[in-house]
Amino acid sequence: MKIIIQRVNFAKIFVNNEFKGKIQKGIVAYVGVANGDCEKDIDFCIDKLINIRIFDDENGKLNLSVKDIKGELLIVSNFTIYGNTKKGRRPSYTDSARASEAQKIYNLFLQKLKNTDIKFETGKFGQYMKIVSENDGPVNLILSSDL
């Protein structure tokens, strides 16, 4: 599992051109599911996502997590994260989990995220989405359960 995270001041998501949700200060997280991902990958990534220190403390140091600042999350499924661009000009997505398996893992990810005290919004798996956000910093990182 890989998650691209972006620190944002706000974000909105539209699914099939219809408004779906918005967040204030927090993280936009683009979640990619790989072949073989399991519950262990989910647990690792959720722990990292809510506890990674990418927000400024009172001294301007990156010492606070989204949990610490009572921030919000926008979770977006994104199979293209596992696109392989090593050969040719068209990405290969063979490392991405099949849609049916990826959706199961993604839904379990969301279910487990509900067990945290972090407010979050989501898009809709496998649908066309538009995300409008204001990046802050910018701070962008890739979280990966591939150890």
CSV table of C-alpha atoms in Angstrom, one decimal:
chain,number,residue,atom,x,y,z
A,1,MET,CA,0.0,0.0,0.0
A,2,LYS,CA,1.2,3.5,-0.9
A,3,ILE,CA,-0.3,6.7,0.2
A,4,ILE,CA,0.7,10.1,-1.2
A,5,ILE,CA,0.0,12.7,1.4
A,6,GLN,CA,-0.3,16.5,1.0
A,7,ARG,CA,-0.5,19.0,3.8
A,8,VAL,CA,-3.4,21.3,3.0
A,9,ASN,CA,-5.2,24.3,4.4
A,10,PHE,CA,-8.5,23.0,2.8
A,11,ALA,CA,-9.7,20.6,0.2
A,12,LYS,CA,-13.0,19.7,-1.6
A,13,ILE,CA,-13.9,16.7,-3.5
A,14,PHE,CA,-16.3,16.2,-6.4
A,15,VAL,CA,-17.4,12.8,-7.6
A,16,ASN,CA,-18.7,12.7,-11.2
A,17,ASN,CA,-18.9,16.5,-11.0
A,18,GLU,CA,-21.1,16.5,-7.9
A,19,PHE,CA,-19.8,17.9,-4.6
A,20,LYS,CA,-19.1,15.1,-2.2
A,21,GLY,CA,-17.3,16.7,0.8
A,22,LYS,CA,-14.7,19.1,2.2
A,23,ILE,CA,-12.1,19.3,4.9
A,24,GLN,CA,-10.3,22.2,6.6
A,25,LYS,CA,-6.6,22.1,7.7
A,26,GLY,CA,-5.3,18.6,7.4
A,27,ILE,CA,-4.1,16.0,4.9
A,28,VAL,CA,-5.3,14.9,1.4
A,29,ALA,CA,-4.3,11.2,1.2
A,30,TYR,CA,-4.2,9.4,-2.2
A,31,VAL,CA,-4.4,5.7,-1.4
A,32,GLY,CA,-3.0,3.1,-3.8
A,33,VAL,CA,-3.6,-0.7,-3.2
A,34,ALA,CA,-1.0,-3.2,-4.5
A,35,ASN,CA,-1.3,-6.9,-5.3
A,36,GLY,CA,-0.9,-8.7,-2.0
A,37,ASP,CA,-1.9,-5.9,0.4
A,38,CYS,CA,-3.5,-7.1,3.6
A,39,GLU,CA,-4.7,-5.9,7.0
A,40,LYS,CA,-1.2,-5.5,8.2
A,41,ASP,CA,-0.5,-3.0,5.4
A,42,ILE,CA,-3.6,-1.1,6.4
A,43,ASP,CA,-2.7,-0.9,10.1
A,44,PHE,CA,0.8,0.3,9.3
A,45,CYS,CA,-0.4,3.0,6.9
A,46,ILE,CA,-3.2,4.3,9.1
A,47,ASP,CA,-0.8,4.6,12.1
A,48,LYS,CA,1.7,6.5,9.9
A,49,LEU,CA,-1.0,8.7,8.4
A,50,ILE,CA,-2.5,9.9,11.6
A,51,ASN,CA,0.8,10.2,13.6
A,52,ILE,CA,3.4,11.5,11.0
A,53,ARG,CA,4.6,14.9,12.2
A,54,ILE,CA,4.2,17.3,9.2
A,55,PHE,CA,2.5,20.3,10.9
A,56,ASP,CA,4.3,23.2,12.5
A,57,ASP,CA,4.6,23.6,16.3
A,58,GLU,CA,4.8,27.0,17.9
A,59,ASN,CA,8.5,27.2,16.9
A,60,GLY,CA,7.9,26.5,13.2
A,61,LYS,CA,9.2,22.9,13.5
A,62,LEU,CA,7.5,19.9,11.9
A,63,ASN,CA,6.6,18.4,15.3
A,64,LEU,CA,2.8,17.9,15.1
A,65,SER,CA,0.6,15.3,13.5
A,66,VAL,CA,-2.9,15.7,12.1
A,67,LYS,CA,-4.1,14.0,15.3
A,68,ASP,CA,-2.2,16.6,17.4
A,69,ILE,CA,-3.7,19.6,15.6
A,70,LYS,CA,-7.2,18.0,15.4
A,71,GLY,CA,-7.0,18.2,11.6
A,72,GLU,CA,-9.0,16.4,9.0
A,73,LEU,CA,-8.3,13.9,6.3
A,74,LEU,CA,-9.6,13.6,2.7
A,75,ILE,CA,-9.1,10.0,1.6
A,76,VAL,CA,-9.0,9.4,-2.2
A,77,SER,CA,-8.6,6.0,-3.8
A,78,ASN,CA,-6.0,6.1,-6.6
A,79,PHE,CA,-4.9,3.0,-8.5
A,80,THR,CA,-2.4,5.1,-10.7
A,81,ILE,CA,0.0,5.4,-7.7
A,82,TYR,CA,1.3,2.0,-8.7
A,83,GLY,CA,1.8,2.9,-12.3
A,84,ASN,CA,5.2,1.7,-13.6
A,85,THR,CA,6.9,4.1,-16.0
A,86,LYS,CA,10.2,2.2,-16.5
A,87,LYS,CA,9.4,1.0,-20.0
A,88,GLY,CA,7.6,2.8,-22.9
A,89,ARG,CA,5.5,5.9,-22.7
A,90,ARG,CA,2.3,4.3,-21.3
A,91,PRO,CA,2.3,3.4,-17.6
A,92,SER,CA,1.8,-0.2,-16.7
A,93,TYR,CA,-0.6,-0.9,-13.7
A,94,THR,CA,0.2,-4.6,-13.2
A,95,ASP,CA,1.4,-3.8,-9.6
A,96,SER,CA,-2.0,-2.3,-8.7
A,97,ALA,CA,-4.5,-4.7,-7.1
A,98,ARG,CA,-7.5,-5.8,-9.2
A,99,ALA,CA,-10.4,-3.5,-8.7
A,100,SER,CA,-12.5,-6.0,-6.7
A,101,GLU,CA,-9.6,-6.8,-4.3
A,102,ALA,CA,-8.5,-3.2,-4.1
A,103,GLN,CA,-12.0,-2.1,-3.2
A,104,LYS,CA,-12.1,-4.6,-0.3
A,105,ILE,CA,-8.8,-3.4,1.1
A,106,TYR,CA,-9.8,0.3,0.6
A,107,ASN,CA,-13.2,-0.3,2.3
A,108,LEU,CA,-11.4,-2.0,5.2
A,109,PHE,CA,-9.0,0.9,5.4
A,110,LEU,CA,-11.9,3.3,5.7
A,111,GLN,CA,-13.6,1.1,8.3
A,112,LYS,CA,-10.5,1.0,10.4
A,113,LEU,CA,-10.0,4.8,10.0
A,114,LYS,CA,-13.5,5.2,11.6
A,115,ASN,CA,-12.0,3.7,14.8
A,116,THR,CA,-9.7,6.7,15.1
A,117,ASP,CA,-10.9,10.1,16.3
A,118,ILE,CA,-9.9,11.8,13.1
A,119,LYS,CA,-12.6,13.4,11.0
A,120,PHE,CA,-12.4,12.4,7.4
A,121,GLU,CA,-14.2,12.6,4.1
A,122,THR,CA,-13.8,10.3,1.1
A,123,GLY,CA,-14.4,10.2,-2.6
A,124,LYS,CA,-15.9,7.1,-4.2
A,125,PHE,CA,-13.9,4.1,-5.2
A,126,GLY,CA,-13.4,3.7,-9.0
A,127,GLN,CA,-15.2,6.9,-9.9
A,128,TYR,CA,-14.1,10.1,-11.7
A,129,MET,CA,-13.1,12.6,-9.1
A,130,LYS,CA,-11.9,16.2,-9.0
A,131,ILE,CA,-10.0,17.5,-5.9
A,132,VAL,CA,-9.6,21.2,-5.2
A,133,SER,CA,-7.1,22.0,-2.5
A,134,GLU,CA,-4.7,24.5,-1.2
A,135,ASN,CA,-1.3,22.9,-0.5
A,136,ASP,CA,0.5,24.2,2.6
A,137,GLY,CA,4.2,24.4,2.5
A,138,PRO,CA,4.2,22.5,0.3
A,139,VAL,CA,4.6,19.3,2.3
A,140,ASN,CA,4.2,16.1,0.2
A,141,LEU,CA,5.3,12.6,1.2
A,142,ILE,CA,4.9,9.0,0.1
A,143,LEU,CA,3.9,6.6,2.8
A,144,SER,CA,4.5,2.9,1.9
A,145,SER,CA,3.9,-0.4,3.7
A,146,ASP,CA,6.4,-2.1,1.3
A,147,LEU,CA,9.1,-2.8,3.9
